[in-house]
XYZ file of C-alpha atoms in Angstrom:
695
model
C -39.503 -13.379 21.383
C -38.345 -16.800 22.472
C -35.057 -17.058 24.289
C -33.464 -19.970 26.001
C -30.126 -20.813 27.486
C -28.251 -23.927 26.483
C -24.739 -24.792 27.547
C -24.104 -21.163 28.437
C -25.039 -19.895 24.973
C -27.708 -17.318 24.277
C -30.286 -18.561 21.832
C -32.669 -16.210 20.057
C -34.982 -16.335 17.072
C -35.125 -13.097 15.117
C -38.312 -11.904 13.445
C -39.883 -8.666 12.280
C -40.747 -7.866 15.891
C -37.189 -8.293 17.144
C -34.501 -6.200 15.482
C -31.262 -4.604 16.606
C -32.121 -1.063 15.550
C -31.056 -1.931 12.036
C -32.989 0.995 10.601
C -31.766 3.699 12.976
C -29.073 6.074 11.831
C -26.666 6.369 14.736
C -23.976 8.475 13.149
C -25.063 11.827 14.527
C -23.362 13.627 11.672
C -23.574 14.029 7.941
C -22.168 11.314 5.745
C -21.194 13.948 3.216
C -17.918 14.583 4.970
C -16.334 11.155 4.975
C -12.728 10.915 6.170
C -10.311 9.837 3.507
C -6.609 9.921 4.206
C -3.984 12.090 5.783
C -0.224 12.166 5.511
C 2.311 11.253 8.150
C 1.541 12.683 11.577
C 3.903 14.611 13.854
C 2.988 14.870 17.538
C 4.009 17.666 19.871
C 3.442 18.007 23.615
C 0.435 20.276 24.140
C -0.126 20.873 20.462
C -0.885 18.142 17.986
C 0.242 19.391 14.574
C -0.172 17.605 11.308
C 2.329 18.382 8.596
C 1.299 16.673 5.386
C 4.230 14.850 3.854
C 2.133 12.813 1.479
C -0.912 13.582 -0.572
C -3.836 14.845 1.507
C -7.471 14.603 0.577
C -10.366 16.690 1.784
C -13.465 15.908 3.763
C -11.972 15.092 7.163
C -13.682 14.462 10.511
C -11.902 15.651 13.630
C -12.880 14.000 16.919
C -12.127 15.912 20.107
C -11.581 14.252 23.470
C -13.898 16.433 25.528
C -17.096 16.416 23.572
C -16.377 13.201 21.609
C -18.223 14.769 18.698
C -17.216 15.138 15.056
C -16.235 18.473 13.593
C -16.303 18.697 9.829
C -13.951 20.170 7.307
C -16.311 20.273 4.375
C -13.925 21.856 1.907
C -10.764 20.434 0.371
C -7.537 20.798 2.321
C -4.527 22.451 0.771
C -0.934 21.438 0.854
C 1.735 23.021 2.978
C 0.143 24.284 6.195
C -0.944 22.660 9.401
C -3.938 22.129 11.654
C -3.262 22.591 15.369
C -5.337 21.432 18.326
C -5.195 23.033 21.746
C -6.756 21.908 24.968
C -7.037 24.293 27.906
C -6.800 21.491 30.469
C -4.055 19.447 28.847
C -2.871 16.388 30.687
C -0.220 13.885 29.553
C -2.698 11.127 30.304
C -5.309 12.669 28.059
C -5.229 11.363 24.515
C -6.473 13.063 21.414
C -8.350 10.806 19.020
C -8.280 11.714 15.345
C -10.222 9.441 13.020
C -7.836 9.926 10.102
C -4.971 8.343 12.069
C -6.749 5.029 11.492
C -5.571 5.115 7.902
C -1.860 4.925 8.667
C -1.543 3.808 12.285
C -2.646 0.878 14.376
C -2.379 2.566 17.733
C -5.393 1.565 19.791
C -6.578 4.792 21.350
C -9.417 5.148 23.828
C -12.530 5.573 21.751
C -15.824 5.968 23.544
C -19.179 6.832 22.178
C -22.719 5.596 22.316
C -22.616 2.932 24.998
C -26.108 3.381 26.293
C -28.304 0.406 27.000
C -31.436 1.784 25.364
C -31.169 -0.712 22.529
C -29.062 -3.641 23.809
C -27.590 -5.058 26.966
C -24.890 -7.561 27.736
C -25.763 -10.710 29.627
C -22.625 -12.582 30.567
C -20.724 -12.622 27.307
C -23.776 -12.936 25.106
C -25.744 -10.048 23.639
C -29.521 -9.992 23.717
C -31.336 -7.596 21.382
C -34.196 -5.380 22.459
C -37.704 -6.247 21.337
C -38.801 -3.520 18.964
C -42.372 -3.358 17.772
C -42.573 -2.658 14.064
C -44.819 0.299 13.258
C -45.358 -0.020 9.533
C -44.050 -1.816 6.494
C -41.060 -0.316 4.811
C -40.408 -0.061 1.132
C -37.833 -2.625 0.049
C -34.717 -1.532 -1.726
C -31.111 -0.847 -1.013
C -31.343 2.898 -0.612
C -34.885 3.095 0.712
C -35.568 5.068 3.881
C -37.888 3.875 6.624
C -39.426 5.112 9.833
C -38.302 3.426 13.008
C -40.063 3.365 16.339
C -36.700 3.709 18.050
C -35.587 7.296 18.375
C -31.945 8.212 18.329
C -30.377 8.788 21.706
C -30.103 12.348 22.939
C -26.338 12.438 22.797
C -26.373 11.481 19.105
C -29.085 13.998 18.249
C -27.360 16.886 19.965
C -26.697 19.008 16.921
C -25.227 21.822 18.990
C -22.046 19.772 19.439
C -21.701 19.108 15.714
C -20.157 22.011 13.836
C -18.982 22.474 10.297
C -15.897 24.444 9.349
C -14.622 25.661 6.028
C -10.937 24.754 5.739
C -10.298 27.642 3.354
C -10.944 30.114 6.168
C -8.756 30.521 9.234
C -10.955 30.264 12.315
C -10.812 29.364 15.983
C -13.580 27.724 17.962
C -13.997 26.750 21.581
C -15.742 23.394 21.920
C -17.317 21.833 24.977
C -15.071 21.526 28.037
C -12.689 24.168 26.726
C -11.268 22.627 23.560
C -9.692 25.363 21.425
C -9.415 24.513 17.747
C -7.473 26.644 15.284
C -7.672 25.941 11.583
C -4.932 27.448 9.471
C -5.095 27.566 5.716
C -3.771 24.458 4.026
C -2.999 23.914 0.358
C -3.946 20.536 -1.115
C -5.694 19.031 -4.114
C -9.233 20.328 -4.270
C -11.308 17.299 -3.365
C -14.491 18.231 -1.586
C -16.823 16.038 0.371
C -16.611 12.348 1.057
C -17.182 9.082 -0.734
C -20.755 9.889 -1.690
C -19.695 13.146 -3.377
C -16.663 11.771 -5.212
C -17.857 8.493 -6.635
C -17.338 7.377 -10.176
C -20.614 8.763 -11.566
C -19.329 12.316 -11.089
C -16.080 11.721 -12.940
C -17.408 9.788 -15.916
C -20.513 8.117 -17.185
C -20.943 4.451 -16.371
C -20.419 2.045 -19.230
C -23.102 -0.355 -20.405
C -21.472 -3.303 -18.645
C -21.305 -1.338 -15.370
C -24.993 -0.445 -15.635
C -25.797 -4.100 -16.243
C -23.667 -5.123 -13.282
C -25.456 -2.685 -10.953
C -28.831 -3.905 -12.178
C -27.848 -7.517 -11.483
C -26.341 -6.685 -8.107
C -29.471 -4.828 -6.981
C -31.593 -7.745 -8.172
C -29.620 -10.081 -5.899
C -30.419 -8.064 -2.759
C -32.213 -9.925 0.039
C -34.710 -8.050 2.237
C -35.539 -8.913 5.823
C -38.657 -7.321 7.304
C -38.664 -4.737 4.554
C -35.001 -3.723 4.828
C -31.994 -4.853 2.725
C -29.731 -7.220 4.616
C -27.391 -8.772 2.037
C -27.210 -10.394 -1.388
C -27.578 -14.005 -2.436
C -24.533 -15.872 -3.670
C -26.001 -16.326 -7.167
C -29.210 -15.112 -8.755
C -29.857 -17.101 -11.900
C -33.616 -17.261 -12.608
C -33.083 -20.320 -14.789
C -31.395 -22.309 -12.015
C -33.920 -24.785 -10.605
C -31.479 -26.278 -8.094
C -29.769 -23.416 -6.259
C -28.546 -25.584 -3.337
C -27.179 -22.992 -0.900
C -26.449 -20.351 -3.536
C -29.709 -18.641 -2.557
C -28.210 -17.772 0.829
C -26.253 -14.730 1.990
C -22.619 -15.723 2.616
C -20.405 -13.619 4.857
C -17.323 -13.831 2.639
C -19.315 -13.506 -0.590
C -21.066 -10.339 0.543
C -17.839 -8.414 1.276
C -17.267 -7.212 -2.331
C -20.976 -6.373 -2.605
C -20.772 -4.378 0.620
C -17.718 -2.485 -0.612
C -19.415 -1.713 -3.921
C -22.396 -0.196 -2.110
C -20.184 1.719 0.307
C -18.092 3.144 -2.521
C -21.307 4.194 -4.231
C -22.555 5.868 -1.051
C -25.227 3.350 0.062
C -24.615 2.373 3.672
C -27.946 0.950 4.852
C -27.558 -2.559 3.492
C -24.034 -2.881 4.934
C -25.075 -1.582 8.337
C -28.000 -3.997 8.470
C -25.767 -6.869 7.421
C -23.184 -6.144 10.114
C -25.758 -5.891 12.889
C -27.856 -8.906 11.961
C -24.885 -11.212 11.466
C -23.655 -9.974 14.840
C -26.979 -11.065 16.321
C -26.532 -14.516 14.796
C -23.122 -14.830 16.445
C -24.763 -15.531 19.816
C -27.018 -18.314 18.543
C -26.653 -21.851 19.747
C -24.449 -23.838 17.364
C -24.491 -27.598 17.782
C -23.248 -30.517 15.710
C -23.743 -33.963 17.225
C -24.221 -32.558 20.728
C -21.068 -30.405 20.531
C -21.085 -26.605 20.481
C -18.120 -24.602 19.129
C -16.871 -21.306 20.536
C -19.360 -18.505 21.039
C -17.473 -16.088 18.808
C -18.041 -18.169 15.676
C -19.784 -16.308 12.855
C -22.047 -18.195 10.446
C -20.887 -19.104 6.971
C -24.236 -17.981 5.575
C -27.861 -17.337 6.427
C -31.206 -17.477 4.674
C -34.363 -15.438 5.217
C -37.295 -17.802 5.724
C -41.005 -17.163 6.155
C -42.670 -19.314 8.831
C -46.098 -19.347 10.492
C -46.339 -17.034 13.473
C -46.842 -18.960 16.725
C -48.433 -21.924 14.970
C -50.939 -19.798 13.054
C -51.769 -20.614 9.451
C -52.806 -17.056 8.650
C -50.017 -14.934 10.157
C -46.405 -15.311 9.122
C -43.072 -13.918 10.192
C -39.606 -13.748 8.692
C -36.699 -15.394 10.483
C -32.986 -15.703 9.793
C -31.777 -19.274 9.438
C -27.971 -19.359 9.838
C -25.548 -22.094 8.824
C -22.464 -22.370 11.033
C -21.147 -25.344 9.107
C -23.578 -27.922 10.452
C -25.249 -28.074 7.015
C -22.167 -27.434 4.887
C -20.477 -30.058 2.749
C -17.996 -31.722 5.090
C -19.455 -29.965 8.177
C -16.540 -27.511 8.377
C -16.799 -24.375 10.503
C -16.144 -21.130 8.552
C -13.029 -19.765 10.212
C -12.803 -16.806 7.812
C -16.345 -15.473 8.412
C -15.530 -13.665 11.651
C -12.290 -12.328 10.180
C -14.090 -10.890 7.141
C -16.760 -9.398 9.439
C -14.125 -7.421 11.378
C -12.438 -6.281 8.160
C -15.770 -5.109 6.731
C -16.685 -3.330 9.973
C -13.509 -1.266 9.779
C -14.071 -0.483 6.091
C -17.640 0.614 6.878
C -16.396 3.112 9.459
C -13.715 4.532 7.193
C -15.919 4.835 4.116
C -18.937 6.331 5.901
C -17.493 8.080 8.948
C -20.041 6.210 11.081
C -17.653 5.224 13.867
C -20.556 5.173 16.325
C -21.408 1.702 15.011
C -18.003 0.396 16.097
C -18.462 1.902 19.564
C -21.754 0.163 20.358
C -21.559 -2.229 23.264
C -22.903 -5.171 21.264
C -20.432 -4.558 18.423
C -17.524 -4.233 20.845
C -18.620 -7.479 22.479
C -18.798 -9.198 19.095
C -15.248 -8.138 18.232
C -13.973 -9.429 21.565
C -15.722 -12.781 21.135
C -14.093 -13.304 17.735
C -10.667 -12.336 19.071
C -11.017 -14.539 22.139
C -11.878 -17.474 19.889
C -8.858 -16.833 17.632
C -6.403 -16.079 20.431
C -7.333 -19.016 22.651
C -4.390 -21.017 23.938
C -3.728 -24.391 22.372
C -1.003 -26.933 21.734
C 0.453 -25.174 18.719
C 4.009 -23.809 18.891
C 3.422 -21.270 16.114
C 1.538 -17.930 16.057
C -0.424 -19.005 12.988
C -4.003 -20.278 13.241
C -4.390 -24.047 13.002
C -7.467 -24.972 10.941
C -8.970 -27.906 9.118
C -9.290 -28.320 5.365
C -12.091 -26.347 3.725
C -12.406 -23.623 6.373
C -12.120 -20.594 4.054
C -12.838 -19.653 0.420
C -11.460 -23.060 -0.552
C -14.236 -24.889 1.263
C -13.558 -28.374 -0.065
C -10.750 -30.833 0.512
C -7.677 -29.353 -1.185
C -4.820 -30.179 1.178
C -4.779 -26.792 2.928
C -5.307 -28.087 6.468
C -2.796 -26.834 8.982
C -1.710 -23.214 8.648
C -2.967 -22.040 5.215
C -1.761 -18.643 4.049
C -5.264 -17.316 3.309
C -6.352 -17.753 6.921
C -3.120 -16.235 8.253
C -3.416 -13.153 6.031
C -7.050 -12.609 7.034
C -6.171 -13.277 10.676
C -3.414 -10.677 10.607
C -5.672 -8.174 8.845
C -8.506 -8.741 11.330
C -6.129 -8.225 14.260
C -4.907 -4.967 12.725
C -8.479 -3.790 12.154
C -9.674 -4.817 15.625
C -6.683 -3.049 17.154
C -8.016 0.208 15.730
C -11.614 -0.303 16.803
C -11.509 -1.775 20.319
C -12.290 0.691 23.086
C -9.357 0.817 25.498
C -10.262 0.388 29.152
C -9.287 -1.750 32.117
C -11.326 -4.647 30.749
C -9.589 -4.709 27.356
C -5.952 -4.043 28.280
C -5.055 -7.731 28.492
C -6.809 -8.418 25.195
C -4.946 -5.588 23.479
C -1.654 -6.859 24.874
C -2.426 -10.302 23.443
C -3.338 -8.770 20.071
C -0.111 -6.784 19.888
C 2.009 -9.774 20.867
C 0.294 -11.996 18.306
C 0.682 -9.419 15.544
C 4.374 -9.098 16.251
C 4.978 -12.849 16.280
C 2.748 -13.550 13.284
C 4.313 -10.916 11.032
C 7.797 -12.227 11.756
C 6.762 -15.863 11.275
C 5.125 -15.306 7.881
C 7.810 -12.994 6.528
C 10.638 -15.233 7.595
C 9.341 -18.767 7.034
C 6.642 -18.499 4.334
C 8.652 -16.385 1.906
C 10.338 -18.012 -1.087
C 12.262 -16.583 -4.013
C 15.130 -17.902 -6.070
C 17.607 -17.259 -3.252
C 15.439 -18.924 -0.609
C 14.700 -21.965 -2.755
C 18.402 -22.423 -3.330
C 18.931 -22.309 0.442
C 16.254 -24.976 0.954
C 17.888 -27.052 -1.778
C 21.072 -27.113 0.340
C 19.357 -27.685 3.697
C 20.778 -30.154 6.178
C 18.131 -32.282 7.831
C 17.599 -33.853 11.251
C 19.108 -30.858 13.061
C 18.591 -30.980 16.806
C 19.573 -27.672 18.355
C 18.145 -24.309 19.349
C 19.962 -22.536 16.526
C 19.049 -24.966 13.719
C 18.841 -23.441 10.261
C 16.271 -25.941 8.986
C 13.844 -25.345 11.859
C 10.937 -27.265 10.321
C 13.067 -30.174 9.078
C 12.146 -29.587 5.441
C 13.610 -32.169 3.073
C 15.133 -30.658 -0.104
C 13.414 -33.377 -2.116
C 10.110 -31.613 -1.407
C 10.986 -28.848 -3.861
C 8.690 -29.655 -6.821
C 10.164 -29.878 -10.286
C 7.737 -27.307 -11.694
C 8.937 -24.664 -9.231
C 12.589 -24.871 -10.272
C 11.768 -23.639 -13.758
C 8.752 -21.491 -12.828
C 10.132 -19.115 -10.198
C 11.468 -15.943 -11.874
C 14.840 -14.395 -11.088
C 13.112 -11.223 -9.881
C 10.047 -12.076 -7.876
C 8.835 -14.231 -5.049
C 5.745 -15.138 -3.045
C 4.428 -16.548 0.199
C 3.947 -20.309 0.097
C 0.537 -21.795 0.743
C 1.224 -23.690 3.966
C 3.964 -24.548 6.428
C 4.063 -27.428 8.889
C 6.764 -29.696 10.298
C 8.496 -31.422 7.379
C 6.024 -29.921 4.923
C 5.983 -26.838 2.705
C 3.113 -26.323 0.270
C 4.835 -24.495 -2.580
C 1.618 -23.707 -4.469
C 0.911 -20.025 -5.140
C -2.405 -19.003 -3.527
C -3.654 -15.690 -4.893
C -5.957 -14.493 -2.115
C -3.418 -15.100 0.641
C -0.638 -13.283 -1.217
C -2.845 -10.377 -2.283
C -4.300 -9.851 1.166
C -0.825 -10.077 2.694
C 0.027 -7.048 0.546
C -3.173 -5.206 1.464
C -2.682 -5.754 5.205
C 1.113 -5.182 5.173
C 1.768 -8.700 6.378
C 4.616 -8.682 3.858
C 7.473 -6.215 3.776
C 7.278 -3.577 1.019
C 10.031 -5.422 -0.852
C 8.162 -8.711 -0.609
C 4.929 -7.053 -1.765
C 6.742 -5.625 -4.771
C 8.228 -9.036 -5.545
C 4.791 -10.692 -5.455
C 3.486 -8.257 -8.064
C 6.648 -8.779 -10.087
C 5.985 -12.515 -10.071
C 2.359 -12.036 -11.160
C 3.475 -9.755 -13.981
C 6.206 -12.198 -15.018
C 3.813 -15.176 -14.931
C 0.818 -13.321 -16.361
C -0.200 -16.107 -18.737
C -0.238 -18.649 -15.891
C -1.991 -16.543 -13.233
C -4.242 -14.310 -15.362
C -4.464 -15.805 -18.836
C -7.875 -15.338 -20.445
C -9.585 -14.468 -17.156
C -8.131 -13.214 -13.873
C -7.284 -14.644 -11.403
C -6.059 -18.158 -10.615
C -7.158 -19.160 -7.129
C -3.944 -21.169 -6.887
C -1.184 -22.446 -9.128
C -0.457 -25.081 -10.270
C -3.262 -27.643 -10.215
C -3.100 -30.967 -8.417
C -3.014 -33.667 -11.081
C -2.947 -37.432 -11.501
C -2.108 -39.415 -8.370
C -1.568 -36.260 -6.319
C -5.110 -35.100 -7.155
C -6.560 -38.496 -6.242
C -4.815 -38.648 -2.863
C -5.152 -35.037 -1.721
C -8.690 -34.245 -2.930
C -10.072 -37.755 -2.541
C -10.843 -37.807 -6.285
C -13.194 -34.822 -5.905
C -15.152 -34.585 -9.205
C -15.671 -30.843 -8.760
C -12.008 -30.087 -8.058
C -10.582 -31.762 -11.125
C -7.308 -30.286 -12.423
C -7.603 -26.626 -13.524
C -11.176 -26.370 -12.296
C -12.964 -24.762 -9.337
C -10.626 -24.619 -6.298
C -7.999 -26.730 -8.048
C -6.413 -23.858 -10.006
C -9.641 -22.505 -11.450
C -9.825 -18.798 -12.344
C -12.066 -16.613 -10.154
C -13.060 -13.130 -11.392
C -14.078 -12.054 -7.883
C -10.370 -11.843 -6.987
C -10.154 -8.747 -9.197
C -10.996 -6.372 -6.352
C -8.305 -7.752 -4.021
C -5.808 -7.616 -6.879
C -6.811 -4.021 -7.617
C -6.450 -2.946 -3.977
C -2.989 -4.532 -3.789
C -1.843 -2.921 -7.057
C -3.079 0.525 -6.018
C -1.361 0.264 -2.656
C 1.944 -0.566 -4.331
C 1.570 2.220 -6.898
C 1.015 -0.125 -9.835
C -2.604 0.457 -10.933
C -1.708 -0.302 -14.566
C -1.506 -3.991 -13.703
C -5.037 -3.890 -12.296
C -6.322 -1.984 -15.335
C -4.776 -4.598 -17.598
C -6.455 -7.442 -15.705
C -9.773 -5.608 -15.604
C -9.653 -5.069 -19.356
C -9.211 -8.826 -19.843
C -12.214 -9.584 -17.642
C -14.413 -6.895 -19.130
C -14.253 -8.525 -22.553
C -15.933 -11.732 -21.366
C -17.860 -11.389 -18.097
C -21.090 -9.953 -19.460
C -21.038 -12.146 -22.562
C -20.457 -15.236 -20.402
C -23.302 -14.255 -17.999
C -21.023 -13.465 -15.036
C -19.909 -17.014 -14.121
C -18.536 -18.055 -10.757
C -15.246 -19.398 -12.115
C -13.442 -20.498 -15.288
C -11.725 -23.773 -16.166
C -8.586 -24.906 -18.022
C -5.034 -23.740 -17.532
C -5.555 -20.529 -19.498
C -9.165 -19.995 -18.290
C -10.689 -20.374 -21.742
C -13.812 -22.280 -20.648
C -16.608 -21.301 -18.305
C -16.453 -23.604 -15.285
C -18.210 -26.906 -15.850
C -20.269 -26.488 -12.670
C -19.997 -22.708 -12.374
C -23.135 -20.827 -11.370
C -24.113 -17.985 -13.666
C -24.921 -14.479 -12.455
C -22.616 -15.076 -9.502
C -22.995 -12.081 -7.201
C -19.427 -11.717 -6.006
C -18.201 -11.919 -9.590
C -20.414 -8.940 -10.363
C -19.519 -7.073 -7.177
C -15.799 -7.785 -7.518
C -15.840 -6.230 -10.993
C -17.706 -3.125 -9.792
C -15.498 -2.655 -6.738
C -12.350 -2.954 -8.843
C -13.743 -0.386 -11.286
C -14.553 2.142 -8.575
C -11.229 1.693 -6.805
C -9.385 2.417 -10.046
C -11.541 5.497 -10.618
C -10.929 6.664 -7.032
C -7.569 5.156 -6.018
C -7.382 7.299 -2.871
C -10.226 5.218 -1.408
C -8.043 2.107 -1.390
C -6.442 3.567 1.729
C -9.680 2.750 3.533
C -9.148 -0.953 2.860
C -5.404 -1.269 3.417
C -3.050 -1.121 6.385
C 0.332 0.560 6.309
C 3.594 -0.912 7.556
C 3.953 -0.641 11.343
C 7.590 -1.056 12.346
C 6.713 -0.920 16.032
C 5.074 -4.324 15.680
C 8.274 -5.786 14.289
C 10.437 -4.301 16.996
C 8.282 -5.692 19.769
C 9.072 -9.183 21.011
C 7.226 -10.539 24.033
C 9.164 -13.771 24.411
C 11.546 -14.187 27.396
C 14.370 -15.743 25.379
C 16.534 -12.638 25.490
C 17.158 -13.297 29.188
C 17.448 -17.051 28.862
C 20.926 -18.610 29.264
C 19.854 -21.666 27.237
C 18.821 -20.181 23.927
C 18.290 -17.015 21.927
C 15.311 -15.586 20.109
C 15.599 -16.431 16.417
C 13.948 -13.221 15.271
C 16.909 -11.096 16.340
C 19.189 -12.971 13.968
C 16.756 -12.669 11.080
C 15.485 -9.112 11.672
C 18.096 -7.590 9.386
C 16.724 -9.684 6.521
C 13.097 -8.832 7.240
C 12.966 -5.166 8.221
C 13.234 -2.429 5.636
């Protein structure tokens, strides 16, 4: 292993002899009892009782504060009764941690687990992996098992602390340190087991197109030292010039990871999370300048190189791209945000919360948050980024505060808030996260939202207002309202605009930002409903012959020439300039399920299913109605395939969408950290607008 220090950054070169325990199973309990969801929670002093007010699903894990070990309810819960927890040494300062609360609450409880240093240690703020000698070659494949020279730690192998209970029987157990647990009979829908036991294959037989999709997805898997680590962006055998489509992209792999998790395969996702975490600490330099240490790569490639100069021995290394090789040399702001979102989904869909508790993973989360929450010159809570720093990775006029980044930022903060271990060293970070969430949710809901009423208000705006209580805070000129919007916006429906800056509103509809705002509860429930109403009303424009438009409308004529720089790939109604991207199906499906409108997702999926296989699973579609395959679209695009499969499985198991979404948290909206309430000069604007935002 070669390590060096440069400008305070830890540099490491991974190979088969240096892994981060990617093949060890650290859960310490069966994955057959995966937590799903639980209804609203009611807390009582010494007794924590749960009265289900919504639908409850079986297969729950209960974590107790003394032993910190999972107890299983392997049978389905029933509706109408309660589960009570008693502790013989109750203290008001002692908190009970229940994994199911993560589904509907963002309270950051103390969550400790495997924090031993047998596999990693922290040096400064970097993380250096342990050198692990590889014993034997492992069989490649997504679900293949392998022997590892690293044994699981004693505390994770202590099976005496892991007990299974049948929820249909009333029983009482005394756990370690005097925890008394009483299970009373509960009536609920009979759903036994976890994700692996309730996947689509049990409910119905896979269709021919689904079987083809799984075959193509498995063929796109990349192995590193004998273990699956991700999937290439596109896997077309006839493509002789793959460019960087033969690499594993962070954002592209998310739908693939979710498809495998929903199917019950966790190994490839676990390996991906840990190895990309290792790459986070690499030295990243462009023209002698190094960005923040928390930056995640946009992509990486597995390369085979001679071992120590030998021409006979070879080793595999990971070659990451942090933007220094990308077109335009733009850093991938969304990579770290997607990594946090996927980490949370992995824990919820597998029950393997021990991965989140590892010291190196906790450090990685903190590095990403520190990078995003760093102080700057901006007056707004939104993230300021350059053009091309997200899914739209070419010049498209989204520099500033694009909605996609803000929605992912908000979602990542919500997810990190659930996963960070609370201690003296993280209290300030958690305070910053809570304050940012509160300010960001208000800012987006109040200033990014447009509907017919809001557009009419903008149309009547006064300009050049200089005062603390100005109505037109961003000095938006009414002449900026585009002519297409006046006729396009429906009477019932609205959306979040694409960007907001001083004297500038980007009125384009961006699908990913609006959909993920619904998924993460960045919007109010009423706003989320209005967004789906708009999509349904403008179905021909946003779905057409293939879901879903990446944005609407397209930049055309002189506007296209000025904003894109006459980009030949982003011509009107193509690629990022209002092209149609089938991978957005899974985000659309998650949003529809959350809002109780799965029929819209089924309708869109039926449209896609007619063409995707016949068209060889293209990356995107062109023309206003998406009739043509994209002129430069790659075929057998992996996230097109994975997005289709994930959408299918979510519709077959809609209760699993809870693992990907966040519920409304009114406490965030009530909290305001600014000192304006005590200021004699001015007042906080959110108090005046709260009545229009809260539900």
